[in-house]
mmCIF file of C-alpha atoms in Angstrom:
data_model
loop_
_atom_site.group_PDB
_atom_site.id
_atom_site.type_symbol
_atom_site.label_atom_id
_atom_site.label_comp_id
_atom_site.label_asym_id
_atom_site.label_seq_id
_atom_site.Cartn_x
_atom_site.Cartn_y
_atom_site.Cartn_z
ATOM 1 C CA GLY I 1 -63.741 -44.897 56.777
ATOM 2 C CA ALA I 2 -66.004 -46.441 54.202
ATOM 3 C CA VAL I 3 -66.855 -50.041 54.958
ATOM 4 C CA VAL I 4 -68.136 -52.662 52.569
ATOM 5 C CA SER I 5 -69.492 -55.857 54.031
ATOM 6 C CA GLN I 6 -69.537 -58.987 51.918
ATOM 7 C CA HIS I 7 -71.356 -62.114 53.001
ATOM 8 C CA PRO I 8 -70.759 -64.995 53.210
ATOM 9 C CA SER I 9 -66.990 -65.093 53.453
ATOM 10 C CA ARG I 10 -66.909 -68.732 52.487
ATOM 11 C CA VAL I 11 -69.460 -71.057 50.947
ATOM 12 C CA ILE I 12 -69.357 -74.660 49.888
ATOM 13 C CA CYS I 13 -72.159 -75.963 47.731
ATOM 14 C CA LYS I 14 -73.090 -78.927 45.623
ATOM 15 C CA SER I 15 -72.914 -78.782 41.861
ATOM 16 C CA GLY I 16 -76.191 -77.579 40.372
ATOM 17 C CA THR I 17 -77.240 -75.416 43.278
ATOM 18 C CA SER I 18 -77.376 -71.633 43.350
ATOM 19 C CA VAL I 19 -75.426 -69.389 45.655
ATOM 20 C CA LYS I 20 -76.162 -65.789 46.572
ATOM 21 C CA ILE I 21 -73.459 -63.376 47.696
ATOM 22 C CA GLU I 22 -74.362 -60.057 49.293
ATOM 23 C CA CYS I 23 -72.418 -56.840 49.159
ATOM 24 C CA ARG I 24 -73.423 -53.991 51.444
ATOM 25 C CA SER I 25 -72.031 -50.524 51.891
ATOM 26 C CA LEU I 26 -72.401 -49.927 55.609
ATOM 27 C CA ASP I 27 -71.740 -46.241 56.080
ATOM 28 C CA PHE I 28 -72.176 -44.694 52.674
ATOM 29 C CA GLN I 29 -74.414 -44.843 49.663
ATOM 30 C CA ALA I 30 -73.064 -46.538 46.581
ATOM 31 C CA THR I 31 -74.361 -45.570 43.180
ATOM 32 C CA THR I 32 -72.248 -48.225 41.591
ATOM 33 C CA MET I 33 -71.050 -51.597 42.760
ATOM 34 C CA PHE I 34 -68.602 -53.865 41.012
ATOM 35 C CA TRP I 35 -68.193 -57.606 41.054
ATOM 36 C CA TYR I 36 -64.817 -59.195 40.485
ATOM 37 C CA ARG I 37 -63.513 -62.694 40.222
ATOM 38 C CA GLN I 38 -59.998 -63.535 41.260
ATOM 39 C CA PHE I 39 -58.130 -66.683 40.387
ATOM 40 C CA PRO I 40 -55.217 -67.824 42.555
ATOM 41 C CA LYS I 41 -52.200 -65.558 42.306
ATOM 42 C CA GLN I 42 -53.859 -63.412 39.660
ATOM 43 C CA SER I 43 -55.304 -59.967 39.459
ATOM 44 C CA LEU I 44 -58.957 -59.083 39.725
ATOM 45 C CA MET I 45 -61.147 -59.750 36.726
ATOM 46 C CA LEU I 46 -64.116 -57.426 36.473
ATOM 47 C CA MET I 47 -67.278 -59.411 35.888
ATOM 48 C CA ALA I 48 -69.930 -56.747 35.942
ATOM 49 C CA THR I 49 -70.850 -53.263 37.036
ATOM 50 C CA SER I 50 -74.163 -52.674 38.715
ATOM 51 C CA ASN I 51 -75.974 -49.399 39.159
ATOM 52 C CA GLU I 52 -78.794 -48.990 41.598
ATOM 53 C CA GLY I 53 -82.153 -49.505 39.957
ATOM 54 C CA SER I 54 -80.859 -50.527 36.549
ATOM 55 C CA LYS I 55 -79.552 -53.591 34.800
ATOM 56 C CA ALA I 56 -75.979 -54.598 35.363
ATOM 57 C CA THR I 57 -73.356 -54.129 32.682
ATOM 58 C CA TYR I 58 -71.490 -57.367 32.109
ATOM 59 C CA GLU I 59 -67.969 -57.693 30.783
ATOM 60 C CA GLN I 60 -67.382 -59.616 27.615
ATOM 61 C CA GLY I 61 -67.402 -63.339 28.180
ATOM 62 C CA VAL I 62 -69.374 -63.222 31.440
ATOM 63 C CA GLU I 63 -72.656 -65.081 31.233
ATOM 64 C CA LYS I 64 -75.534 -62.897 32.357
ATOM 65 C CA ASP I 65 -77.804 -65.835 33.064
ATOM 66 C CA LYS I 66 -75.105 -67.561 35.037
ATOM 67 C CA PHE I 67 -74.144 -64.645 37.229
ATOM 68 C CA LEU I 68 -77.264 -62.741 38.187
ATOM 69 C CA ILE I 69 -76.711 -59.327 39.679
ATOM 70 C CA ASN I 70 -79.278 -57.265 41.504
ATOM 71 C CA HIS I 71 -78.680 -53.778 42.860
ATOM 72 C CA ALA I 72 -81.928 -53.036 44.583
ATOM 73 C CA SER I 73 -80.818 -50.178 46.796
ATOM 74 C CA LEU I 74 -77.961 -47.730 47.245
ATOM 75 C CA THR I 75 -76.438 -49.975 49.883
ATOM 76 C CA LEU I 76 -76.985 -53.501 48.603
ATOM 77 C CA SER I 77 -75.983 -55.508 45.586
ATOM 78 C CA THR I 78 -76.223 -59.266 45.231
ATOM 79 C CA LEU I 79 -74.498 -61.744 42.964
ATOM 80 C CA THR I 80 -76.204 -65.076 42.433
ATOM 81 C CA VAL I 81 -74.226 -67.864 40.858
ATOM 82 C CA THR I 82 -76.896 -70.037 39.299
ATOM 83 C CA SER I 83 -76.515 -73.771 38.779
ATOM 84 C CA ALA I 84 -72.981 -73.638 40.075
ATOM 85 C CA HIS I 85 -70.380 -76.024 38.754
ATOM 86 C CA PRO I 86 -66.861 -76.800 39.951
ATOM 87 C CA GLU I 87 -65.381 -74.424 37.389
ATOM 88 C CA ASP I 88 -67.239 -71.592 39.143
ATOM 89 C CA SER I 89 -65.156 -72.166 42.241
ATOM 90 C CA SER I 90 -63.235 -68.986 42.826
ATOM 91 C CA PHE I 91 -62.773 -65.936 45.011
ATOM 92 C CA TYR I 92 -65.417 -63.316 44.354
ATOM 93 C CA ILE I 93 -64.929 -59.741 45.512
ATOM 94 C CA CYS I 94 -67.311 -56.834 45.410
ATOM 95 C CA SER I 95 -66.567 -53.151 45.623
ATOM 96 C CA ALA I 96 -68.675 -50.058 45.968
ATOM 97 C CA ARG I 97 -68.171 -46.573 44.615
ATOM 98 C CA ALA I 98 -69.371 -43.834 46.900
ATOM 99 C CA VAL I 99 -71.742 -41.053 45.959
ATOM 100 C CA GLY I 100 -70.351 -37.580 46.421
ATOM 101 C CA VAL I 101 -66.849 -36.363 47.187
ATOM 102 C CA ALA I 102 -65.062 -39.695 47.091
ATOM 103 C CA LYS I 103 -66.951 -40.833 44.083
ATOM 104 C CA ASN I 104 -63.936 -42.112 42.235
ATOM 105 C CA ILE I 105 -62.809 -44.410 45.012
ATOM 106 C CA GLN I 106 -63.837 -48.025 45.206
ATOM 107 C CA TYR I 107 -64.065 -49.693 48.579
ATOM 108 C CA PHE I 108 -63.795 -53.441 48.649
ATOM 109 C CA GLY I 109 -65.474 -56.206 50.546
ATOM 110 C CA ALA I 110 -63.441 -58.970 52.129
ATOM 111 C CA GLY I 111 -64.365 -61.446 49.406
ATOM 112 C CA THR I 112 -66.240 -64.720 49.205
ATOM 113 C CA ARG I 113 -64.518 -68.019 48.660
ATOM 114 C CA LEU I 114 -66.860 -70.244 46.667
ATOM 115 C CA SER I 115 -66.161 -73.957 46.455
ATOM 116 C CA VAL I 116 -68.445 -76.058 44.298
ATOM 117 C CA LEU I 117 -68.265 -79.792 44.888
ATOM 118 C CA ALA C 1 -53.973 -52.655 25.340
ATOM 119 C CA GLN C 2 -52.476 -53.011 28.777
ATOM 120 C CA SER C 3 -53.516 -50.025 30.867
ATOM 121 C CA VAL C 4 -51.537 -50.779 33.985
ATOM 122 C CA THR C 5 -48.205 -52.544 34.177
ATOM 123 C CA GLN C 6 -46.607 -53.857 37.308
ATOM 124 C CA PRO C 7 -43.323 -55.266 36.066
ATOM 125 C CA ASP C 8 -42.432 -57.176 39.218
ATOM 126 C CA ILE C 9 -44.465 -60.261 39.956
ATOM 127 C CA HIS C 10 -42.661 -61.016 43.195
ATOM 128 C CA ILE C 11 -40.345 -58.951 45.377
ATOM 129 C CA THR C 12 -38.510 -60.092 48.468
ATOM 130 C CA VAL C 13 -37.010 -57.684 50.966
ATOM 131 C CA SER C 14 -35.594 -57.938 54.436
ATOM 132 C CA GLU C 15 -37.464 -56.411 57.308
ATOM 133 C CA GLY C 16 -36.309 -52.859 57.827
ATOM 134 C CA ALA C 17 -35.179 -52.430 54.245
ATOM 135 C CA SER C 18 -36.676 -49.885 51.904
ATOM 136 C CA LEU C 19 -39.233 -50.852 49.312
ATOM 137 C CA GLU C 20 -40.279 -49.609 45.921
ATOM 138 C CA LEU C 21 -43.020 -51.235 43.859
ATOM 139 C CA ARG C 22 -43.292 -50.112 40.286
ATOM 140 C CA CYS C 23 -46.386 -49.179 38.382
ATOM 141 C CA ASN C 24 -46.677 -47.751 34.878
ATOM 142 C CA TYR C 25 -49.861 -46.801 33.113
ATOM 143 C CA SER C 26 -50.833 -46.090 29.540
ATOM 144 C CA TYR C 27 -53.426 -43.373 29.131
ATOM 145 C CA GLY C 28 -53.468 -40.141 27.177
ATOM 146 C CA ALA C 29 -54.664 -37.908 29.961
ATOM 147 C CA THR C 30 -53.728 -37.948 33.609
ATOM 148 C CA PRO C 31 -55.723 -40.705 35.231
ATOM 149 C CA TYR C 32 -56.676 -41.147 38.817
ATOM 150 C CA LEU C 33 -54.208 -43.560 40.373
ATOM 151 C CA PHE C 34 -54.544 -45.937 43.280
ATOM 152 C CA TRP C 35 -52.572 -48.460 45.238
ATOM 153 C CA TYR C 36 -54.406 -51.257 47.023
ATOM 154 C CA VAL C 37 -53.075 -54.007 49.288
ATOM 155 C CA GLN C 38 -54.541 -57.469 49.639
ATOM 156 C CA SER C 39 -53.733 -59.880 52.440
ATOM 157 C CA PRO C 40 -54.300 -63.600 51.781
ATOM 158 C CA GLY C 41 -57.964 -64.476 51.533
ATOM 159 C CA GLN C 42 -59.028 -60.876 52.012
ATOM 160 C CA GLY C 43 -60.421 -58.042 49.963
ATOM 161 C CA LEU C 44 -58.471 -55.001 48.891
ATOM 162 C CA GLN C 45 -57.592 -52.121 51.160
ATOM 163 C CA LEU C 46 -56.885 -48.688 49.754
ATOM 164 C CA LEU C 47 -53.371 -47.532 50.599
ATOM 165 C CA LEU C 48 -53.354 -44.201 48.804
ATOM 166 C CA LYS C 49 -54.631 -42.337 45.801
ATOM 167 C CA TYR C 50 -53.658 -39.557 43.447
ATOM 168 C CA PHE C 51 -56.174 -37.312 41.773
ATOM 169 C CA SER C 52 -54.280 -34.055 41.208
ATOM 170 C CA GLY C 53 -51.977 -31.587 42.927
ATOM 171 C CA ASP C 54 -48.903 -32.598 44.874
ATOM 172 C CA THR C 55 -47.323 -35.492 43.035
ATOM 173 C CA LEU C 56 -46.053 -37.105 46.216
ATOM 174 C CA VAL C 57 -48.936 -38.624 48.106
ATOM 175 C CA GLN C 58 -48.933 -40.114 51.550
ATOM 176 C CA GLY C 59 -50.988 -43.114 52.462
ATOM 177 C CA ILE C 60 -51.701 -45.383 55.349
ATOM 178 C CA LYS C 61 -49.215 -47.717 57.016
ATOM 179 C CA GLY C 62 -46.283 -45.460 56.168
ATOM 180 C CA PHE C 63 -46.568 -45.836 52.408
ATOM 181 C CA GLU C 64 -46.120 -43.085 49.883
ATOM 182 C CA ALA C 65 -46.258 -42.899 46.117
ATOM 183 C CA GLU C 66 -44.973 -40.451 43.571
ATOM 184 C CA PHE C 67 -46.725 -39.602 40.336
ATOM 185 C CA LYS C 68 -44.329 -38.877 37.493
ATOM 186 C CA ARG C 69 -46.146 -37.722 34.399
ATOM 187 C CA SER C 70 -43.042 -37.867 32.192
ATOM 188 C CA GLN C 71 -42.567 -41.517 33.010
ATOM 189 C CA SER C 72 -46.258 -42.452 33.273
ATOM 190 C CA SER C 73 -45.414 -43.988 36.603
ATOM 191 C CA PHE C 74 -46.873 -44.148 40.063
ATOM 192 C CA ASN C 75 -44.395 -46.089 42.173
ATOM 193 C CA LEU C 76 -45.154 -47.104 45.727
ATOM 194 C CA ARG C 77 -42.482 -46.689 48.379
ATOM 195 C CA LYS C 78 -41.877 -47.366 52.013
ATOM 196 C CA PRO C 79 -38.656 -46.435 53.822
ATOM 197 C CA SER C 80 -38.647 -49.383 56.218
ATOM 198 C CA VAL C 81 -40.662 -52.512 55.618
ATOM 199 C CA HIS C 82 -42.291 -54.445 58.432
ATOM 200 C CA TRP C 83 -43.051 -58.172 58.366
ATOM 201 C CA SER C 84 -46.757 -57.326 58.402
ATOM 202 C CA ASP C 85 -46.396 -55.609 55.027
ATOM 203 C CA ALA C 86 -46.114 -58.986 53.319
ATOM 204 C CA ALA C 87 -49.087 -59.068 50.961
ATOM 205 C CA GLU C 88 -50.162 -58.578 47.360
ATOM 206 C CA TYR C 89 -50.085 -55.022 46.069
ATOM 207 C CA PHE C 90 -52.190 -53.787 43.193
ATOM 208 C CA CYS C 91 -51.861 -50.584 41.250
ATOM 209 C CA ALA C 92 -55.092 -49.353 39.664
ATOM 210 C CA VAL C 93 -56.103 -46.635 37.264
ATOM 211 C CA TYR C 94 -59.387 -44.838 36.762
ATOM 212 C CA ARG C 95 -59.566 -43.521 33.211
ATOM 213 C CA GLY C 96 -62.656 -41.415 33.571
ATOM 214 C CA SER C 97 -65.315 -43.813 32.394
ATOM 215 C CA THR C 98 -68.832 -42.967 33.476
ATOM 216 C CA LEU C 99 -69.211 -46.373 35.064
ATOM 217 C CA GLY C 100 -66.217 -45.726 37.272
ATOM 218 C CA ARG C 101 -64.312 -48.798 36.238
ATOM 219 C CA LEU C 102 -60.818 -49.359 37.614
ATOM 220 C CA TYR C 103 -58.095 -51.053 35.626
ATOM 221 C CA PHE C 104 -55.784 -53.158 37.743
ATOM 222 C CA GLY C 105 -52.231 -54.264 37.289
ATOM 223 C CA ARG C 106 -51.478 -57.932 37.739
ATOM 224 C CA GLY C 107 -50.166 -57.352 41.231
ATOM 225 C CA THR C 108 -46.826 -57.646 43.007
ATOM 226 C CA GLN C 109 -46.379 -60.212 45.729
ATOM 227 C CA LEU C 110 -44.216 -58.880 48.556
ATOM 228 C CA THR C 111 -42.343 -61.287 50.791
ATOM 229 C CA VAL C 112 -40.574 -59.928 53.856
ATOM 230 C CA TRP C 113 -37.688 -61.824 55.405
ATOM 231 C CA PRO C 114 -37.258 -61.485 59.151
#
């Protein structure tokens, strides 16, 4: 089956520092990757959609300069939380949409727990 | 407008009992429908999907779901629940956008009593 690797699974950082989260599709090519944020006991909130080789599309209310997304290849997208603050602490999940037959299916990474001190 | 509604925030069942999780969607055409499961601190795993054809779809872990166009529903069922099924379940809809966005319900937390 399609596997999406997300790294790191957990990160603790000091306020003001930047954190990069990687999302890799291991056994398929992903034209589109999605970044979500999930608050405790809530559903997923889509932050942005990234397409390989083009600028990400951010959802309303998501700061582009705060959450930098790069989708440099068909298997890798990164989310960088810049100048992180405690309110950025959350669970971040990526997903990837496969090219080809299963193109309407999103496969999810295991998530990254970010804690900003 | 709410695209996906999961009316039950929390459901508790005894192990071995049957389960039905409800999902309703609002969309003019027939969307693509998905059920995902999330264990604590984990990402989402695809249980099953409906694109077209047979309205009763089988998934992994013994789950099935039935698409009912007249009711705009896609309820998830399992005849006999196991303790390991305790998790959060999300219904999702793909409405045909070019970006491939999914719309998620708020989730249903399943607790299984031994």
